[in-house]
Each structure stands twice: as C-alpha cells, then as structure tokens.
Short mmCIF file of the C-alpha atoms (twelve columns), coordinates in Angstrom:
data_MODEL
# 
_entry.id   MODEL 
# 
loop_
_atom_site.group_PDB 
_atom_site.id 
_atom_site.type_symbol 
_atom_site.label_atom_id 
_atom_site.label_alt_id 
_atom_site.label_comp_id 
_atom_site.label_asym_id 
_atom_site.label_seq_id 
_atom_site.Cartn_x 
_atom_site.Cartn_y 
_atom_site.Cartn_z 
_atom_site.pdbx_PDB_model_num 
ATOM 1   C CA . MET A 1   6.321   -27.661 -33.436 1 
ATOM 2   C CA . THR A 2   8.541   -28.695 -31.325 1 
ATOM 3   C CA . ASP A 3   8.977   -30.595 -28.441 1 
ATOM 4   C CA . PHE A 4   9.999   -27.268 -27.087 1 
ATOM 5   C CA . GLN A 5   7.263   -25.363 -28.271 1 
ATOM 6   C CA . ARG A 6   4.614   -28.523 -26.683 1 
ATOM 7   C CA . GLU A 7   5.924   -28.522 -24.036 1 
ATOM 8   C CA . ASP A 8   5.177   -24.013 -23.199 1 
ATOM 9   C CA . LEU A 9   1.957   -24.803 -24.679 1 
ATOM 10  C CA . LEU A 10  1.250   -27.363 -21.786 1 
ATOM 11  C CA . LYS A 11  2.820   -24.574 -19.025 1 
ATOM 12  C CA . PRO A 12  -0.683  -24.142 -16.017 1 
ATOM 13  C CA . SER A 13  -1.836  -20.496 -16.261 1 
ATOM 14  C CA . LEU A 14  0.095   -18.384 -13.493 1 
ATOM 15  C CA . PHE A 15  -3.934  -18.410 -12.317 1 
ATOM 16  C CA . ALA A 16  -4.369  -21.815 -12.410 1 
ATOM 17  C CA . ALA A 17  -2.612  -22.415 -9.009  1 
ATOM 18  C CA . GLU A 18  -5.100  -22.278 -6.346  1 
ATOM 19  C CA . ALA A 19  -3.649  -19.431 -4.247  1 
ATOM 20  C CA . LYS A 20  -5.529  -20.475 -0.871  1 
ATOM 21  C CA . ASP A 21  -2.940  -18.405 1.599   1 
ATOM 22  C CA . ILE A 22  -2.769  -15.361 0.528   1 
ATOM 23  C CA . ASP A 23  -3.703  -12.343 2.866   1 
ATOM 24  C CA . VAL A 24  -4.661  -8.598  2.143   1 
ATOM 25  C CA . SER A 25  -5.333  -5.337  2.933   1 
ATOM 26  C CA . PHE A 26  -6.357  -2.317  1.527   1 
ATOM 27  C CA . GLU A 27  -5.695  1.713   1.839   1 
ATOM 28  C CA . PHE A 28  -8.398  4.735   1.586   1 
ATOM 29  C CA . PHE A 29  -7.728  8.204   1.665   1 
ATOM 30  C CA . PRO A 30  -9.945  10.352  3.750   1 
ATOM 31  C CA . PRO A 31  -12.761 12.467  2.226   1 
ATOM 32  C CA . LYS A 32  -13.148 16.248  0.816   1 
ATOM 33  C CA . THR A 33  -16.682 15.704  0.147   1 
ATOM 34  C CA . GLU A 34  -19.463 14.277  0.634   1 
ATOM 35  C CA . LYS A 35  -19.909 13.146  -2.989  1 
ATOM 36  C CA . MET A 36  -16.716 11.497  -1.259  1 
ATOM 37  C CA . GLU A 37  -18.330 9.886   1.297   1 
ATOM 38  C CA . GLN A 38  -20.586 8.500   0.057   1 
ATOM 39  C CA . ALA A 39  -17.705 6.628   -2.967  1 
ATOM 40  C CA . LEU A 40  -15.067 5.642   -0.132  1 
ATOM 41  C CA . TRP A 41  -17.654 4.522   1.917   1 
ATOM 42  C CA . SER A 42  -19.537 2.408   -0.993  1 
ATOM 43  C CA . SER A 43  -15.738 1.100   -1.647  1 
ATOM 44  C CA . ILE A 44  -15.520 -0.140  1.642   1 
ATOM 45  C CA . ARG A 45  -18.795 -1.971  1.838   1 
ATOM 46  C CA . LYS A 46  -17.986 -4.006  -1.556  1 
ATOM 47  C CA . LEU A 47  -14.345 -4.884  -0.058  1 
ATOM 48  C CA . GLU A 48  -15.308 -5.912  3.439   1 
ATOM 49  C CA . PRO A 49  -16.966 -9.437  2.674   1 
ATOM 50  C CA . LEU A 50  -13.142 -10.576 1.394   1 
ATOM 51  C CA . HIS A 51  -11.967 -10.150 4.983   1 
ATOM 52  C CA . PRO A 52  -8.499  -8.453  4.598   1 
ATOM 53  C CA . GLY A 53  -6.317  -8.766  7.864   1 
ATOM 54  C CA . MET A 54  -6.646  -4.883  7.105   1 
ATOM 55  C CA . VAL A 55  -7.350  -1.081  6.224   1 
ATOM 56  C CA . SER A 56  -5.205  1.284   7.257   1 
ATOM 57  C CA . VAL A 57  -6.708  5.937   6.368   1 
ATOM 58  C CA . THR A 58  -4.309  8.266   4.462   1 
ATOM 59  C CA . TYR A 59  -3.362  11.432  6.209   1 
ATOM 60  C CA . GLY A 60  -2.422  13.670  4.065   1 
ATOM 61  C CA . ALA A 61  1.400   16.237  3.412   1 
ATOM 62  C CA . GLY A 62  1.512   18.022  6.720   1 
ATOM 63  C CA . GLY A 63  -1.103  17.075  8.987   1 
ATOM 64  C CA . SER A 64  -3.493  18.126  6.431   1 
ATOM 65  C CA . THR A 65  -6.298  15.511  6.318   1 
ATOM 66  C CA . ARG A 66  -6.124  15.011  10.700  1 
ATOM 67  C CA . GLU A 67  -9.467  15.408  11.602  1 
ATOM 68  C CA . ARG A 68  -10.764 13.318  8.198   1 
ATOM 69  C CA . THR A 69  -7.558  10.864  9.188   1 
ATOM 70  C CA . HIS A 70  -9.759  10.377  12.448  1 
ATOM 71  C CA . ALA A 71  -13.231 10.351  11.458  1 
ATOM 72  C CA . THR A 72  -12.895 7.527   9.165   1 
ATOM 73  C CA . VAL A 73  -11.163 5.158   11.251  1 
ATOM 74  C CA . SER A 74  -13.735 6.006   14.130  1 
ATOM 75  C CA . ARG A 75  -16.333 5.423   11.879  1 
ATOM 76  C CA . ILE A 76  -14.365 1.811   10.149  1 
ATOM 77  C CA . LEU A 77  -14.092 0.964   14.605  1 
ATOM 78  C CA . LYS A 78  -17.610 1.282   14.519  1 
ATOM 79  C CA . GLU A 79  -20.332 0.303   12.286  1 
ATOM 80  C CA . THR A 80  -17.420 -2.595  10.185  1 
ATOM 81  C CA . ASP A 81  -15.379 -5.629  11.558  1 
ATOM 82  C CA . LEU A 82  -12.875 -4.805  9.954   1 
ATOM 83  C CA . LEU A 83  -9.283  -4.044  11.454  1 
ATOM 84  C CA . PRO A 84  -8.143  0.192   10.004  1 
ATOM 85  C CA . ALA A 85  -5.039  1.535   10.729  1 
ATOM 86  C CA . ALA A 86  -3.950  4.800   10.956  1 
ATOM 87  C CA . HIS A 87  -1.592  6.397   9.609   1 
ATOM 88  C CA . LEU A 88  1.178   9.238   11.482  1 
ATOM 89  C CA . THR A 89  3.404   11.593  10.004  1 
ATOM 90  C CA . CYS A 90  5.898   13.229  11.214  1 
ATOM 91  C CA . VAL A 91  5.587   15.966  9.707   1 
ATOM 92  C CA . ALA A 92  4.194   19.708  11.086  1 
ATOM 93  C CA . ALA A 93  2.915   18.682  14.247  1 
ATOM 94  C CA . THR A 94  5.396   19.090  18.281  1 
ATOM 95  C CA . LYS A 95  6.307   15.558  19.591  1 
ATOM 96  C CA . GLY A 96  3.290   15.938  21.845  1 
ATOM 97  C CA . GLU A 97  0.534   16.316  19.455  1 
ATOM 98  C CA . ILE A 98  1.615   13.446  17.153  1 
ATOM 99  C CA . ASP A 99  1.978   11.290  21.168  1 
ATOM 100 C CA . ASP A 100 -2.158  13.185  21.926  1 
ATOM 101 C CA . ILE A 101 -3.229  11.021  18.828  1 
ATOM 102 C CA . ALA A 102 -2.039  8.388   19.160  1 
ATOM 103 C CA . ARG A 103 -3.533  8.407   22.673  1 
ATOM 104 C CA . GLU A 104 -6.630  8.644   21.198  1 
ATOM 105 C CA . TYR A 105 -6.340  6.414   19.440  1 
ATOM 106 C CA . TRP A 106 -5.257  4.392   21.154  1 
ATOM 107 C CA . ASP A 107 -8.064  3.979   23.741  1 
ATOM 108 C CA . MET A 108 -10.529 4.473   20.860  1 
ATOM 109 C CA . GLY A 109 -9.269  0.807   20.700  1 
ATOM 110 C CA . VAL A 110 -6.805  1.051   18.012  1 
ATOM 111 C CA . ARG A 111 -3.860  -1.265  17.276  1 
ATOM 112 C CA . HIS A 112 -1.973  -0.411  14.459  1 
ATOM 113 C CA . ILE A 113 -1.028  2.297   12.899  1 
ATOM 114 C CA . VAL A 114 1.758   2.998   10.115  1 
ATOM 115 C CA . ALA A 115 4.577   5.348   11.175  1 
ATOM 116 C CA . LEU A 116 5.703   7.805   8.671   1 
ATOM 117 C CA . ARG A 117 8.214   10.329  8.333   1 
ATOM 118 C CA . GLY A 118 5.398   12.348  5.742   1 
ATOM 119 C CA . ASP A 119 5.406   14.808  3.114   1 
ATOM 120 C CA . MET A 120 5.441   18.888  3.397   1 
ATOM 121 C CA . PRO A 121 3.058   20.639  2.704   1 
ATOM 122 C CA . THR A 122 3.559   21.932  -0.107  1 
ATOM 123 C CA . ILE A 123 4.974   19.622  -3.801  1 
ATOM 124 C CA . GLY A 124 8.585   19.518  -3.831  1 
ATOM 125 C CA . GLN A 125 9.451   21.230  -0.091  1 
ATOM 126 C CA . ALA A 126 12.526  20.204  1.275   1 
ATOM 127 C CA . TYR A 127 11.502  18.109  4.500   1 
ATOM 128 C CA . ALA A 128 12.362  19.783  8.468   1 
ATOM 129 C CA . PRO A 129 10.732  18.135  10.940  1 
ATOM 130 C CA . HIS A 130 9.817   20.157  13.909  1 
ATOM 131 C CA . GLU A 131 12.549  22.109  16.485  1 
ATOM 132 C CA . GLN A 132 9.823   19.652  18.761  1 
ATOM 133 C CA . GLY A 133 9.422   17.217  16.248  1 
ATOM 134 C CA . TYR A 134 10.323  13.383  16.140  1 
ATOM 135 C CA . LYS A 135 13.064  13.549  13.113  1 
ATOM 136 C CA . ASN A 136 12.150  11.063  10.760  1 
ATOM 137 C CA . ALA A 137 10.122  7.546   10.944  1 
ATOM 138 C CA . ALA A 138 12.381  5.238   12.669  1 
ATOM 139 C CA . ASP A 139 12.240  7.702   15.924  1 
ATOM 140 C CA . LEU A 140 8.357   7.804   16.068  1 
ATOM 141 C CA . VAL A 141 9.159   4.329   16.499  1 
ATOM 142 C CA . THR A 142 10.033  4.959   19.386  1 
ATOM 143 C CA . GLY A 143 8.264   7.318   20.527  1 
ATOM 144 C CA . LEU A 144 5.332   5.915   19.930  1 
ATOM 145 C CA . LYS A 145 6.012   2.313   21.478  1 
ATOM 146 C CA . LYS A 146 6.521   4.024   24.038  1 
ATOM 147 C CA . ILE A 147 3.288   4.828   24.332  1 
ATOM 148 C CA . GLY A 148 1.354   1.855   24.169  1 
ATOM 149 C CA . ASP A 149 1.604   -1.855  22.244  1 
ATOM 150 C CA . PHE A 150 0.938   -0.945  18.636  1 
ATOM 151 C CA . HIS A 151 1.983   -2.998  15.825  1 
ATOM 152 C CA . LEU A 152 3.584   -0.864  13.397  1 
ATOM 153 C CA . SER A 153 4.634   -0.777  10.084  1 
ATOM 154 C CA . VAL A 154 6.944   1.957   8.353   1 
ATOM 155 C CA . ALA A 155 8.089   2.084   4.720   1 
ATOM 156 C CA . ALA A 156 10.375  0.603   2.098   1 
ATOM 157 C CA . TYR A 157 10.949  1.521   -1.194  1 
ATOM 158 C CA . PRO A 158 12.434  -0.939  -3.435  1 
ATOM 159 C CA . GLU A 159 13.753  1.818   -5.263  1 
ATOM 160 C CA . SER A 160 14.808  3.760   -2.889  1 
ATOM 161 C CA . HIS A 161 13.249  6.875   -1.076  1 
ATOM 162 C CA . PRO A 162 13.970  10.188  -3.515  1 
ATOM 163 C CA . ASP A 163 15.698  11.828  -0.268  1 
ATOM 164 C CA . SER A 164 18.204  9.222   0.370   1 
ATOM 165 C CA . ALA A 165 21.176  9.167   -0.932  1 
ATOM 166 C CA . ASN A 166 21.629  5.587   -2.723  1 
ATOM 167 C CA . PRO A 167 20.320  2.422   -1.773  1 
ATOM 168 C CA . ALA A 168 22.625  1.941   0.959   1 
ATOM 169 C CA . ALA A 169 21.235  4.750   3.035   1 
ATOM 170 C CA . ASP A 170 18.262  4.183   2.078   1 
ATOM 171 C CA . ILE A 171 18.496  0.322   3.535   1 
ATOM 172 C CA . ASP A 172 19.802  1.319   6.780   1 
ATOM 173 C CA . ASN A 173 17.739  4.009   7.103   1 
ATOM 174 C CA . LEU A 174 14.477  1.144   7.249   1 
ATOM 175 C CA . LYS A 175 16.078  -1.333  9.598   1 
ATOM 176 C CA . ARG A 176 16.866  1.897   11.794  1 
ATOM 177 C CA . LYS A 177 12.857  1.680   11.818  1 
ATOM 178 C CA . ILE A 178 13.240  -1.851  12.333  1 
ATOM 179 C CA . ASP A 179 15.556  -1.840  14.794  1 
ATOM 180 C CA . ASN A 180 13.692  0.488   17.012  1 
ATOM 181 C CA . GLY A 181 10.029  -1.375  16.829  1 
ATOM 182 C CA . ALA A 182 8.379   -1.803  13.540  1 
ATOM 183 C CA . ASP A 183 7.155   -4.916  13.120  1 
ATOM 184 C CA . GLN A 184 6.330   -5.234  9.369   1 
ATOM 185 C CA . ALA A 185 6.751   -2.818  6.323   1 
ATOM 186 C CA . ILE A 186 4.699   -2.272  3.272   1 
ATOM 187 C CA . THR A 187 6.691   -0.872  0.076   1 
ATOM 188 C CA . GLN A 188 6.025   1.640   -2.035  1 
ATOM 189 C CA . TYR A 189 4.725   0.691   -5.209  1 
ATOM 190 C CA . PHE A 190 6.385   -1.126  -8.536  1 
ATOM 191 C CA . PHE A 191 5.608   -2.445  -11.170 1 
ATOM 192 C CA . ASP A 192 8.680   -3.772  -11.419 1 
ATOM 193 C CA . VAL A 193 9.097   -7.916  -9.290  1 
ATOM 194 C CA . ASP A 194 12.588  -8.978  -9.955  1 
ATOM 195 C CA . MET A 195 14.025  -4.955  -8.934  1 
ATOM 196 C CA . TYR A 196 11.612  -6.142  -5.516  1 
ATOM 197 C CA . PHE A 197 12.942  -9.272  -5.093  1 
ATOM 198 C CA . ARG A 198 17.215  -8.228  -5.780  1 
ATOM 199 C CA . PHE A 199 14.906  -5.525  -2.915  1 
ATOM 200 C CA . MET A 200 14.700  -8.329  -0.532  1 
ATOM 201 C CA . ASP A 201 18.583  -9.625  -1.543  1 
ATOM 202 C CA . ARG A 202 19.831  -6.281  0.219   1 
ATOM 203 C CA . VAL A 203 16.968  -6.372  2.826   1 
ATOM 204 C CA . LEU A 204 17.410  -10.217 4.416   1 
ATOM 205 C CA . ALA A 205 21.362  -9.042  3.378   1 
ATOM 206 C CA . ALA A 206 21.313  -6.489  5.938   1 
ATOM 207 C CA . GLY A 207 19.684  -8.685  8.957   1 
ATOM 208 C CA . ILE A 208 15.446  -7.034  8.662   1 
ATOM 209 C CA . THR A 209 14.187  -10.969 9.050   1 
ATOM 210 C CA . VAL A 210 9.999   -8.456  9.648   1 
ATOM 211 C CA . PRO A 211 8.307   -8.905  6.912   1 
ATOM 212 C CA . ILE A 212 8.448   -6.836  3.438   1 
ATOM 213 C CA . ILE A 213 4.501   -6.156  2.009   1 
ATOM 214 C CA . PRO A 214 4.113   -5.129  -1.316  1 
ATOM 215 C CA . GLY A 215 2.346   -2.668  -2.468  1 
ATOM 216 C CA . ILE A 216 0.148   -2.828  -5.302  1 
ATOM 217 C CA . MET A 217 -1.239  0.377   -7.632  1 
ATOM 218 C CA . PRO A 218 -3.522  -0.704  -10.179 1 
ATOM 219 C CA . VAL A 219 -3.364  1.432   -13.411 1 
ATOM 220 C CA . THR A 220 -6.401  2.835   -14.610 1 
ATOM 221 C CA . ASN A 221 -5.551  6.405   -15.332 1 
ATOM 222 C CA . PHE A 222 -1.746  6.184   -16.440 1 
ATOM 223 C CA . ALA A 223 -1.048  9.731   -17.470 1 
ATOM 224 C CA . GLN A 224 -2.005  11.045  -13.519 1 
ATOM 225 C CA . ALA A 225 0.154   7.482   -12.917 1 
ATOM 226 C CA . LYS A 226 3.595   8.618   -15.179 1 
ATOM 227 C CA . ASN A 227 2.599   11.704  -13.104 1 
ATOM 228 C CA . PHE A 228 2.797   10.822  -9.633  1 
ATOM 229 C CA . SER A 229 5.728   8.323   -10.480 1 
ATOM 230 C CA . GLY A 230 7.882   10.987  -11.456 1 
ATOM 231 C CA . ARG A 231 7.848   12.814  -8.249  1 
ATOM 232 C CA . CYS A 232 7.153   8.924   -5.504  1 
ATOM 233 C CA . GLY A 233 10.741  7.529   -7.466  1 
ATOM 234 C CA . THR A 234 9.004   5.548   -9.328  1 
ATOM 235 C CA . SER A 235 9.971   4.066   -12.860 1 
ATOM 236 C CA . ILE A 236 7.448   2.909   -15.108 1 
ATOM 237 C CA . PRO A 237 8.149   0.030   -17.389 1 
ATOM 238 C CA . ALA A 238 8.697   1.194   -20.842 1 
ATOM 239 C CA . TRP A 239 6.232   -2.579  -21.264 1 
ATOM 240 C CA . LEU A 240 3.812   -1.100  -19.479 1 
ATOM 241 C CA . ALA A 241 4.029   2.689   -21.649 1 
ATOM 242 C CA . THR A 242 2.732   0.744   -24.876 1 
ATOM 243 C CA . LEU A 243 0.531   -1.298  -23.106 1 
ATOM 244 C CA . PHE A 244 -1.500  2.238   -21.854 1 
ATOM 245 C CA . GLU A 245 -0.747  3.046   -25.756 1 
ATOM 246 C CA . GLY A 246 -3.833  4.656   -27.579 1 
ATOM 247 C CA . LEU A 247 -6.764  3.678   -24.606 1 
ATOM 248 C CA . ASP A 248 -6.762  7.584   -23.589 1 
ATOM 249 C CA . ASP A 249 -11.352 7.713   -24.030 1 
ATOM 250 C CA . ARG A 250 -11.555 3.933   -23.993 1 
ATOM 251 C CA . PRO A 251 -11.586 3.370   -20.166 1 
ATOM 252 C CA . GLU A 252 -13.153 -0.373  -19.929 1 
ATOM 253 C CA . ILE A 253 -10.373 -1.177  -21.710 1 
ATOM 254 C CA . ARG A 254 -8.428  0.560   -19.840 1 
ATOM 255 C CA . ARG A 255 -9.628  -1.409  -16.149 1 
ATOM 256 C CA . HIS A 256 -8.880  -5.192  -17.948 1 
ATOM 257 C CA . VAL A 257 -5.688  -4.189  -18.394 1 
ATOM 258 C CA . ALA A 258 -5.236  -2.793  -14.781 1 
ATOM 259 C CA . ALA A 259 -6.914  -5.773  -13.472 1 
ATOM 260 C CA . THR A 260 -4.243  -8.041  -15.799 1 
ATOM 261 C CA . VAL A 261 -1.550  -6.068  -14.689 1 
ATOM 262 C CA . ALA A 262 -1.945  -6.315  -11.161 1 
ATOM 263 C CA . ALA A 263 -2.681  -9.594  -11.510 1 
ATOM 264 C CA . GLU A 264 -0.015  -11.410 -12.882 1 
ATOM 265 C CA . GLN A 265 2.798   -8.721  -11.353 1 
ATOM 266 C CA . CYS A 266 0.726   -10.272 -7.842  1 
ATOM 267 C CA . MET A 267 0.590   -13.940 -8.820  1 
ATOM 268 C CA . ARG A 268 4.826   -13.823 -10.251 1 
ATOM 269 C CA . LEU A 269 5.248   -12.059 -7.094  1 
ATOM 270 C CA . TYR A 270 3.230   -15.176 -4.865  1 
ATOM 271 C CA . GLN A 271 5.127   -17.411 -7.285  1 
ATOM 272 C CA . GLY A 272 8.657   -16.033 -5.239  1 
ATOM 273 C CA . GLY A 273 7.223   -16.387 -1.567  1 
ATOM 274 C CA . VAL A 274 5.527   -13.411 -2.101  1 
ATOM 275 C CA . LYS A 275 1.845   -14.526 0.520   1 
ATOM 276 C CA . LYS A 276 0.862   -10.114 1.760   1 
ATOM 277 C CA . PHE A 277 -0.538  -7.863  -0.751  1 
ATOM 278 C CA . HIS A 278 -1.265  -3.478  -0.013  1 
ATOM 279 C CA . PHE A 279 -3.810  -2.699  -2.274  1 
ATOM 280 C CA . TYR A 280 -3.738  1.367   -2.917  1 
ATOM 281 C CA . THR A 281 -7.652  0.855   -3.575  1 
ATOM 282 C CA . LEU A 282 -8.271  4.469   -4.527  1 
ATOM 283 C CA . ASN A 283 -10.917 4.188   -2.612  1 
ATOM 284 C CA . ARG A 284 -12.494 2.281   -5.933  1 
ATOM 285 C CA . SER A 285 -12.879 -0.836  -4.970  1 
ATOM 286 C CA . GLU A 286 -13.444 -2.764  -8.564  1 
ATOM 287 C CA . LEU A 287 -10.266 -2.953  -9.669  1 
ATOM 288 C CA . THR A 288 -8.943  -4.721  -6.328  1 
ATOM 289 C CA . THR A 289 -12.334 -6.834  -6.197  1 
ATOM 290 C CA . THR A 290 -10.786 -8.227  -9.744  1 
ATOM 291 C CA . ILE A 291 -7.259  -8.483  -8.893  1 
ATOM 292 C CA . CYS A 292 -9.060  -10.143 -5.795  1 
ATOM 293 C CA . HIS A 293 -10.752 -12.683 -7.470  1 
ATOM 294 C CA . PHE A 294 -8.002  -13.737 -9.392  1 
ATOM 295 C CA . LEU A 295 -5.708  -13.661 -6.957  1 
ATOM 296 C CA . GLY A 296 -8.942  -16.436 -5.193  1 
ATOM 297 C CA . ILE A 297 -10.069 -14.044 -2.351  1 
ATOM 298 C CA . ARG A 298 -13.573 -13.856 -2.696  1 
ATOM 299 C CA . PRO A 299 -16.585 -13.758 -0.497  1 
ATOM 300 C CA . GLU A 300 -17.835 -16.304 1.204   1 
ATOM 301 C CA . GLY A 301 -19.911 -18.756 0.424   1 
ATOM 302 C CA . GLU A 302 -19.198 -18.046 -3.890  1 
ATOM 303 C CA . ILE A 303 -17.358 -21.389 -5.058  1 
ATOM 304 C CA . SER A 304 -13.274 -20.652 -6.009  1 
# 
C-alpha cells in the first residue's frame, strides 16, 4: 500500500465532523384531499421536533391553491410552534387582490412571505402578467414592502430560470429582487454542488450579499424527478441516473440511496461554507428526517 493510499484511508467521513451550526427549513404543499391532509399533518408533527427556522407552504400555479395555502398556514400558526412562510405569486390576480391577501397574512401574524413570479395554470403556457397585476417577483417585492415589514424570500436559479435569456440576465433579475427589498433567496433544487458554487461566484460578483439558501430535493421516484426537472431546467447528472438504475421495484433501496445522496450533497455544501438548507419535503417526513440525522439535527433529548 502506498503512502497516498494510507493517507486516503485515514481521511474522515463527510459525516464525522459534528455540524452543530446548521439551520434548516422545510417546504410543504397544501393538500387536495382528506387523505393528503392527514399525510401532511403527520409529516408536520414528525418534523416539528427538529426545530426548523421556518416552514413554507406553496401556492399553486395561477393561484389555484390560494384557499388551501391560507388554511394550511393558518393551522400551522394555531396548532404548532413553527414559523410559517406563505408563498405568494403574481399570476392571475390584480395588485389589489394580492395586497388584500398579504394584509390578511399580516393580520394573522405571518411575517415571512416567499414572493414569486409564479407559473401559468397550463403547463408550457408562456408567462403573462395580469394587466392590473404585479409584473414579476421584483415588482411584487416592492408592493409587499409597502404593506408590512415582511421578511421576504425570493427564488434563485443556479442553472438559470427557463425563461431567462442567459445567465447574466438571470443574475440581473435576482439583483433587482434583492435591491427592491428581498431579504434572502432560496434556490431551485439542483444536484451538482460545484455548479452551486460557480453560481455563487456570479452572485457575489454582482454585489448580492444576502443569504442564498440551497434548495434540496431528495429523489425517490427517478422518472418523476427527471420529468419535472426537464420542465424547470434542472439538469440530471449521469451518475445520479446510474445510481437509480434497476430500482424501480425496490422502494426501500431507493429511499436509502435518496437519503445518502442528499445528505452527502448537504455535507459537501457545508464544507464549502453553507450553513442553511431548505428541504422540499413533498409532504413526507422520513427522508428529510434521515438527512437531518446525518447532519446532526435531532429531536431534543436524542444523543447526537
């Protein structure tokens, strides 16, 4: 065995260091049925002991889940100790309608909004703002700041938004959102850690200094993830496809692979200085709990 090989064997695991300074947040979507409602609240109860910094609740394309988003946020406020962040988009609503929703959230006690341009109700339909509405997320940020001193999150795209002309235009759009008052950005999910750091180089070069929190999505159904990623502009590395080969009928192994991949992604980001992570839970708790366990985030009372 060479000295190089001995040195390699002595390197600590990615998970050997105790990462005690990590903050996490979780994203949920409003349920459509009673069964989905039960699954959501089971997940919320199981994830609550991990003490996330906030939990966000999504808003459907064209505002299609408006009432369900509101109801979920309201129940989180009333029945848990979690801090909810309500998603709000520009699509299919006037400025007055959106402002009324924002004021209602403020009166409820919601102080965190995820301000997004949003997608049109029909998949593939080109974005068009309401003629009496906010033009885009930067415009929405400006309007929300006039209503209340919300803590505002916006979206960031390490691989650029599908509608952006080029990466430079995408960074310019992010900077407008920050300059208009956004406090932080949460990224679209990605799998290539190096790409995130290259994106951050461009972000910092543009003078953007607010937190850019990486969005993490564990993959359990690879076919669905590939299909969705194609629509939102997220690339699928060849190594990820290889890992999931032959696992279509082996859900337990898929879950183990998904948790390990996402945990390693987080730890590589952590080694690069990232301390905050936003998990797209898909209203499931098991994978997110497992990944947080890897990161040293455990319910109070557990030995870590």
